[in-house]
Coordinates of C-alpha atoms in Angstrom, one line a residue:
M28 CA -1.5 -11.5 -28.1
A29 CA -5.0 -11.6 -29.5
D30 CA -5.5 -15.2 -28.4
Q31 CA -4.2 -14.4 -25.0
V32 CA -6.7 -11.5 -24.7
L33 CA -9.5 -13.9 -25.8
D34 CA -8.5 -16.4 -23.1
R35 CA -8.5 -13.7 -20.5
R36 CA -12.0 -12.7 -21.4
L37 CA -13.2 -16.3 -21.3
F38 CA -11.9 -16.7 -17.7
C39 CA -13.2 -13.3 -16.7
G40 CA -16.8 -12.9 -17.7
A41 CA -18.5 -9.6 -18.6
T42 CA -19.3 -8.3 -15.1
L43 CA -18.1 -8.5 -11.6
A44 CA -21.2 -10.5 -10.6
S45 CA -19.2 -13.6 -11.6
M46 CA -15.8 -12.1 -11.2
S47 CA -14.7 -14.4 -8.3
A48 CA -16.2 -17.7 -9.4
P49 CA -13.8 -20.7 -9.0
L50 CA -11.7 -21.3 -12.0
L51 CA -12.0 -24.8 -13.5
G52 CA -10.3 -26.5 -16.4
I53 CA -7.3 -24.3 -16.7
E54 CA -4.7 -26.9 -17.8
R55 CA -2.9 -25.8 -21.0
A56 CA -0.6 -27.5 -23.4
E57 CA 2.9 -26.0 -22.9
P58 CA 4.7 -24.6 -25.9
A59 CA 8.3 -25.3 -26.9
R60 CA 10.3 -23.4 -24.3
D61 CA 13.5 -21.8 -23.4
I62 CA 14.9 -23.8 -20.4
S63 CA 16.1 -20.6 -18.7
L64 CA 12.5 -19.2 -18.7
E65 CA 11.2 -22.4 -17.5
Q66 CA 13.6 -22.5 -14.6
D67 CA 13.0 -18.9 -13.6
F68 CA 9.3 -19.3 -13.7
D69 CA 9.5 -22.4 -11.5
E70 CA 12.0 -20.7 -9.1
L71 CA 9.5 -17.8 -8.5
W72 CA 6.5 -20.0 -8.2
E73 CA 8.2 -22.5 -5.9
T74 CA 9.7 -19.7 -3.7
L75 CA 6.3 -18.2 -3.1
A76 CA 4.7 -21.6 -2.6
A77 CA 7.1 -22.2 0.2
R78 CA 7.4 -18.7 1.7
Y79 CA 4.5 -16.4 0.8
C80 CA 2.7 -15.7 4.1
F81 CA -0.9 -14.9 3.2
F82 CA -2.2 -17.9 1.4
G83 CA -4.4 -18.5 4.4
E84 CA -6.1 -15.2 3.9
K85 CA -6.3 -15.3 0.1
A86 CA -8.6 -17.1 -2.2
T87 CA -5.8 -17.8 -4.6
D88 CA -5.4 -21.4 -5.8
W89 CA -1.6 -21.4 -6.3
D90 CA -1.5 -24.7 -8.1
A91 CA -4.0 -23.4 -10.6
V92 CA -1.9 -20.3 -11.0
R93 CA 1.0 -22.4 -12.1
A94 CA -1.2 -24.4 -14.5
F95 CA -2.7 -21.3 -16.1
H96 CA 0.3 -18.9 -16.2
R97 CA 3.3 -21.2 -16.9
P98 CA 2.4 -21.9 -20.6
L99 CA 1.8 -18.2 -21.2
A100 CA 5.1 -17.3 -19.6
L101 CA 7.1 -19.9 -21.5
A102 CA 5.6 -18.7 -24.8
A103 CA 7.2 -15.2 -24.2
T104 CA 9.4 -14.1 -27.1
S105 CA 11.2 -11.4 -25.2
L106 CA 12.5 -10.7 -21.7
D107 CA 9.9 -7.9 -21.3
A108 CA 7.1 -10.3 -22.4
F109 CA 8.4 -12.9 -19.9
A110 CA 8.5 -10.3 -17.1
A111 CA 5.0 -9.2 -17.9
A112 CA 3.8 -12.8 -17.7
L113 CA 5.5 -13.1 -14.3
G114 CA 3.8 -9.9 -13.2
R115 CA 0.4 -11.3 -14.2
M116 CA 1.2 -14.4 -12.1
L117 CA 2.0 -12.2 -9.0
H118 CA -1.2 -10.2 -9.7
E119 CA -3.1 -13.4 -8.8
L120 CA -2.2 -12.7 -5.1
Y121 CA -3.9 -9.2 -5.2
D122 CA -1.2 -8.0 -2.8
A123 CA 0.3 -4.5 -3.4
H124 CA 3.4 -5.7 -1.5
T125 CA 4.1 -8.6 -3.9
H126 CA 5.2 -7.5 -7.4
L127 CA 8.1 -7.2 -9.8
N128 CA 10.6 -4.5 -8.8
D129 CA 10.7 -2.9 -12.3
A130 CA 7.7 -4.1 -14.3
P131 CA 7.7 -3.4 -18.1
E132 CA 6.0 -0.4 -19.5
G133 CA 2.4 -1.1 -20.3
T134 CA 1.8 -3.5 -17.5
P135 CA -0.9 -2.7 -14.8
R136 CA 0.2 -0.5 -11.9
F137 CA -0.4 -2.0 -8.5
P138 CA -3.0 -0.1 -6.6
P139 CA -3.7 2.3 -5.1
F140 CA -1.8 4.6 -7.4
D141 CA -3.2 8.1 -6.8
L142 CA -6.9 7.2 -6.4
L143 CA -8.7 5.0 -4.0
V144 CA -12.1 3.9 -5.1
E145 CA -14.9 1.7 -3.7
R146 CA -17.7 -0.1 -5.5
A147 CA -21.2 0.1 -4.0
R148 CA -24.6 -0.3 -5.6
D149 CA -23.1 -0.5 -9.1
V150 CA -21.2 2.8 -8.6
T151 CA -17.4 3.2 -8.5
R152 CA -16.8 6.2 -6.2
V153 CA -13.6 8.0 -5.3
V154 CA -12.8 7.6 -1.6
A155 CA -9.4 9.4 -1.5
V156 CA -7.1 11.3 -3.8
E157 CA -3.4 11.5 -3.2
E158 CA -2.1 15.0 -2.6
S159 CA 0.2 16.5 -5.3
S160 CA -0.8 13.8 -7.8
A161 CA -2.0 13.9 -11.4
A162 CA -5.5 13.0 -10.1
A163 CA -5.4 15.9 -7.6
A164 CA -4.2 18.3 -10.2
A165 CA -7.1 17.3 -12.5
G166 CA -9.6 18.2 -9.8
L167 CA -10.7 14.8 -8.8
R168 CA -12.3 14.7 -5.4
P169 CA -13.8 12.2 -2.9
G170 CA -17.3 11.4 -4.0
D171 CA -16.7 11.6 -7.7
E172 CA -18.0 8.7 -9.7
I173 CA -15.7 6.9 -12.2
L174 CA -17.7 5.6 -15.2
A175 CA -14.9 4.4 -17.4
A176 CA -11.2 4.0 -17.5
D177 CA -9.2 4.3 -20.7
G178 CA -12.3 3.8 -22.8
M179 CA -13.6 0.8 -21.0
P180 CA -16.7 0.9 -18.8
M181 CA -15.6 0.3 -15.2
D182 CA -17.3 -3.2 -15.0
E183 CA -15.2 -4.4 -18.0
A184 CA -12.0 -2.6 -16.9
A185 CA -12.1 -4.2 -13.4
A186 CA -13.2 -7.6 -14.8
S187 CA -10.1 -7.6 -17.1
L188 CA -7.9 -7.2 -14.1
L189 CA -9.5 -9.6 -11.7
P190 CA -7.3 -12.6 -10.6
R191 CA -8.1 -15.6 -12.7
C192 CA -7.3 -18.4 -10.3
L193 CA -9.6 -17.9 -7.3
S194 CA -11.1 -20.8 -5.4
R195 CA -13.9 -18.6 -4.1
R196 CA -15.1 -15.1 -4.2
D197 CA -13.0 -12.6 -2.2
R198 CA -14.1 -9.0 -1.9
A199 CA -10.5 -8.0 -1.4
A200 CA -9.8 -9.3 -4.9
D201 CA -12.7 -7.3 -6.3
A202 CA -11.5 -4.2 -4.5
Y203 CA -8.0 -4.7 -5.9
A204 CA -9.3 -5.0 -9.5
W205 CA -11.4 -1.8 -9.2
N206 CA -8.4 0.1 -7.9
A207 CA -6.1 -1.4 -10.5
A208 CA -8.5 -0.3 -13.2
V209 CA -8.2 3.4 -12.2
A210 CA -4.5 3.1 -11.6
G211 CA -3.8 2.5 -15.3
R212 CA -0.6 1.1 -16.8
R213 CA 3.0 1.9 -16.2
G214 CA 4.5 4.6 -18.4
R215 CA 1.2 5.5 -19.9
P216 CA -1.3 8.4 -19.3
R217 CA -4.9 7.7 -18.3
L218 CA -8.3 8.9 -19.4
L219 CA -11.1 8.6 -16.9
L220 CA -14.8 9.4 -17.5
V221 CA -16.0 11.1 -14.3
R222 CA -19.3 12.4 -13.0
S223 CA -19.0 14.9 -10.1
G224 CA -21.6 16.2 -7.6
G225 CA -24.6 14.6 -9.2
A226 CA -24.1 16.3 -12.5
C227 CA -26.1 14.9 -15.4
S228 CA -23.2 14.9 -17.9
P229 CA -19.9 13.2 -17.2
R230 CA -16.7 14.7 -18.2
A231 CA -13.5 13.2 -19.6
V232 CA -10.5 13.7 -17.3
P233 CA -7.1 13.1 -18.9
L234 CA -4.4 12.2 -16.4
P235 CA -1.0 12.8 -18.0
L236 CA 2.2 11.2 -16.8
S237 CA 3.7 13.6 -14.3
R238 CA 6.8 13.6 -12.0
R239 CA 6.1 14.7 -8.5
A240 CA 8.3 17.4 -7.1
P241 CA 11.0 15.9 -4.9
E242 CA 10.3 16.1 -1.2
P243 CA 12.9 16.0 1.6
D244 CA 12.9 12.9 3.7
L245 CA 12.2 15.0 6.8
S246 CA 11.1 18.6 7.5
F247 CA 9.7 20.3 10.6
A248 CA 7.9 23.4 11.7
R249 CA 6.3 25.1 14.7
R250 CA 2.6 25.7 14.9
G251 CA 2.1 27.9 18.0
D252 CA 3.1 25.8 21.0
V253 CA 3.3 22.5 19.2
G254 CA 5.7 21.1 16.6
T255 CA 5.1 19.1 13.4
I256 CA 7.6 16.7 11.9
R257 CA 7.0 15.4 8.3
I258 CA 8.7 12.1 7.4
S259 CA 8.3 11.3 3.7
T260 CA 10.3 8.1 3.7
F261 CA 12.0 5.7 6.1
G262 CA 14.4 4.8 3.4
E263 CA 17.3 7.2 3.9
E264 CA 20.1 6.6 6.4
G265 CA 20.4 10.3 7.4
T266 CA 16.8 10.5 8.5
V267 CA 17.5 9.5 12.1
A268 CA 20.1 12.3 12.6
R269 CA 17.7 14.8 11.0
F270 CA 14.9 13.6 13.3
D271 CA 17.2 14.2 16.3
A272 CA 17.9 17.7 15.0
A273 CA 14.2 18.4 14.6
L274 CA 13.5 17.2 18.2
S275 CA 16.2 19.5 19.5
A276 CA 14.7 22.4 17.7
L277 CA 11.3 21.6 19.0
K278 CA 12.2 20.5 22.5
D279 CA 10.3 23.4 24.2
T280 CA 7.0 22.6 22.4
R281 CA 4.1 21.0 24.3
G282 CA 3.4 18.3 21.8
L283 CA 4.3 16.8 18.4
V284 CA 2.5 15.8 15.3
I285 CA 4.5 13.3 13.2
D286 CA 3.2 13.1 9.6
V287 CA 3.8 9.9 7.7
R288 CA 1.1 10.5 5.0
R289 CA 2.2 9.6 1.5
N290 CA 5.1 7.7 2.9
G291 CA 5.8 4.5 1.0
G292 CA 7.8 2.9 3.8
G293 CA 11.4 2.0 4.0
D294 CA 13.6 0.2 6.6
T295 CA 12.9 -0.8 10.1
A296 CA 16.5 0.2 10.9
I297 CA 15.4 3.8 10.4
A298 CA 12.0 3.6 12.1
R299 CA 13.1 1.8 15.2
P300 CA 15.5 4.4 16.6
I301 CA 13.0 7.1 15.9
M302 CA 10.4 5.2 18.0
G303 CA 13.2 4.8 20.6
R304 CA 13.3 8.5 21.1
F305 CA 9.9 8.3 22.9
I306 CA 10.6 5.7 25.5
D307 CA 13.1 5.3 28.3
A308 CA 13.2 1.5 28.5
R309 CA 13.3 -1.3 25.9
R310 CA 9.9 -2.4 24.9
P311 CA 8.4 -4.5 22.1
Y312 CA 6.6 -2.6 19.4
A313 CA 5.5 -5.4 17.1
R314 CA 5.2 -9.1 16.7
M315 CA 6.4 -11.0 13.7
R316 CA 5.7 -14.7 13.4
R317 CA 8.9 -15.8 11.9
R318 CA 11.0 -13.5 14.0
Q319 CA 9.0 -14.1 17.1
G320 CA 9.0 -10.5 18.2
A321 CA 11.3 -7.6 17.9
G322 CA 12.7 -5.0 20.3
L323 CA 13.8 -1.4 19.8
G324 CA 17.3 -0.4 18.8
P325 CA 19.7 2.2 20.2
F326 CA 18.4 4.3 23.0
W327 CA 18.2 8.1 23.1
T328 CA 19.5 9.6 26.3
E329 CA 16.8 12.2 26.4
H330 CA 13.4 10.7 25.6
V331 CA 10.4 12.8 24.6
E332 CA 7.6 12.9 27.1
A333 CA 5.2 15.3 25.4
P334 CA 2.0 14.0 23.8
V335 CA 2.3 12.8 20.2
V336 CA -0.1 12.3 17.3
V337 CA 0.9 10.4 14.1
L338 CA -0.9 11.3 10.9
C339 CA -1.6 8.6 8.2
D340 CA -3.6 8.2 5.0
A341 CA -4.3 5.6 2.3
W342 CA -0.8 6.1 0.9
S343 CA 1.0 5.4 4.2
A344 CA 2.5 2.0 3.3
S345 CA 4.6 -0.7 4.8
M346 CA 7.0 0.8 7.4
A347 CA 4.8 3.9 7.4
E348 CA 2.0 1.6 8.7
G349 CA 4.4 -0.1 11.1
F350 CA 5.6 3.2 12.6
P351 CA 2.2 4.5 13.8
M352 CA 1.3 1.0 14.9
G353 CA 4.5 0.8 16.9
M354 CA 4.1 4.2 18.4
R355 CA 0.6 3.3 19.6
G356 CA 1.8 -0.1 20.9
L357 CA 4.4 1.7 23.0
G358 CA 1.7 3.9 24.4
R359 CA 3.3 7.0 23.0
A360 CA 0.9 8.2 20.3
R361 CA -2.6 8.4 19.0
I362 CA -3.1 7.7 15.3
V363 CA -5.2 10.2 13.3
G364 CA -6.2 9.9 9.6
T365 CA -7.7 7.4 7.3
P366 CA -7.1 3.6 7.0
M367 CA -3.7 2.9 5.5
M368 CA -2.6 0.8 2.5
G369 CA -3.0 -2.4 4.4
L370 CA 0.4 -4.0 3.6
G371 CA 0.6 -6.5 6.5
A372 CA 4.0 -8.1 6.2
A373 CA 7.7 -7.6 5.9
V374 CA 8.9 -8.4 2.4
F375 CA 11.6 -10.7 1.1
A376 CA 13.5 -10.0 -2.2
I377 CA 14.2 -12.5 -4.9
R378 CA 16.4 -12.2 -8.0
L379 CA 15.8 -14.9 -10.5
D380 CA 19.0 -16.8 -11.3
R381 CA 18.8 -16.9 -15.2
T382 CA 17.0 -13.7 -16.3
G383 CA 18.0 -11.5 -13.3
I384 CA 14.4 -10.3 -12.9
Q385 CA 13.8 -9.1 -9.4
A386 CA 10.7 -9.1 -7.3
Q387 CA 9.5 -8.9 -3.7
Y388 CA 6.9 -10.8 -1.8
S389 CA 5.1 -10.7 1.6
A390 CA 6.9 -13.1 3.8
E391 CA 6.6 -12.2 7.5
P392 CA 3.2 -11.1 8.8
V393 CA 3.4 -8.3 11.3
H394 CA 1.1 -7.9 14.3
D395 CA 0.9 -5.2 17.0
V396 CA 1.8 -6.0 20.6
A397 CA -1.8 -7.1 21.2
D398 CA -1.5 -9.6 18.4
R399 CA -3.7 -7.7 16.0
P400 CA -2.7 -7.9 12.3
R401 CA -1.1 -4.8 10.8
W402 CA -3.2 -5.1 7.7
L403 CA -6.4 -4.4 9.8
L404 CA -5.0 -1.4 11.6
R405 CA -7.4 1.5 11.9
P406 CA -6.7 5.1 13.2
D407 CA -7.7 6.0 16.7
V408 CA -9.4 9.1 15.2
E409 CA -10.7 8.3 11.7
V410 CA -11.0 11.3 9.4
A411 CA -13.8 11.3 6.9
P412 CA -12.9 11.3 3.1
G413 CA -11.9 14.8 1.9
Q414 CA -11.5 16.3 5.4
D415 CA -8.4 18.0 6.7
I416 CA -6.2 15.4 8.4
M417 CA -3.7 17.9 9.7
A418 CA -6.5 19.9 11.3
A419 CA -7.9 16.8 12.9
G420 CA -4.4 15.8 14.2
L421 CA -3.8 19.2 15.7
A422 CA -7.2 19.1 17.4
E423 CA -6.4 15.7 18.9
L424 CA -3.0 16.8 20.0
H425 CA -4.4 19.8 21.9
R426 CA -7.0 17.5 23.5
L427 CA -4.1 15.3 24.7
I428 CA -2.2 18.3 26.0
D429 CA -5.2 19.5 27.9
L430 CA -5.7 16.0 29.4
A431 CA -2.0 15.8 30.4
A432 CA -2.3 19.2 32.1
L433 CA -5.3 18.1 34.1
A434 CA -3.5 14.9 35.2
A435 CA -0.3 16.6 36.2
P436 CA 0.2 16.9 40.0
R437 CA -0.5 20.4 41.2
R438 CA 2.2 22.3 43.0
P439 CA 1.4 23.3 46.6

């Protein structure tokens, strides 16, 4: 392991000034190997070589990835060590939608975890903090400066997590590394060194492992003359029926806020019929290159005509990005919040034949009906870091209600 760490440092450099320099001379002599590990490594690498959809957008040299990571993977002395090596290979794609399904403890979490940071002028600054997370409980706020993660200065921590096999510099890879550094490692607590509000002295902020309180897949409430519906996941079959019940209970409201913040995604089979409740004819809501478009599923006999706002944040991921995109594409909602996670494709699953290790990868890029990539989706009303997204959403909804009232034909 010590040799491996040394090699990683050689290919990394001490600072991010050279983080994304092209990687040269990475051929390695392969060790004596277990044929099953060899076959599974090749199966994963070849599958992504043929089917991964974002090589055109990435700076990753996939052939260099094989040359660098294959010897390390084949030298693994346990299944966990082999899985960790595969995780490092997938990390080369700096894609939070492409990863092992159950990575071993101690391997890097894929970002963003509960903090979103940006690097500017040699400062790593918090942009967003996930609600109800360990970071939020510790008092971290947008604007805080992160000086070190788990005892490593941020430059070194991020450099240790930068992809090794880049053909050119890519700021997206840099951003992934900064955010991976503050995300920490699976199954382990974190310790951040933080400076807040221009204070002279930084403070150590321990972030223990914590389990978040379970949240129902759907809940709803009235706020005066409007309704709010919270969808925490698109992954449960009963969500559609519960959504219908919420609509029935809120049918006399003048507008709806649908909240998909902190929603990690789920299944299009759940999101499509929910979108279908807001239209009275079949319409496209997205474009997918391999599928060449998709329509909406079963119709609801009573469609909702009231104005709708969809709330999102940096932890709205995958289908929770596709849902607001689709609602806007249908002309049925305005999006309010912050930029989302930027997961721009439908994923395919893979189970390696010999070891049984499972992973997922970005396979089908998704665009809106105007052919704009989902990973570049921005809210219609962008809320500044740390501001109240719900309040902004309600304000926008009431604006839409007022506009609808002005546009309504007057009775004689």
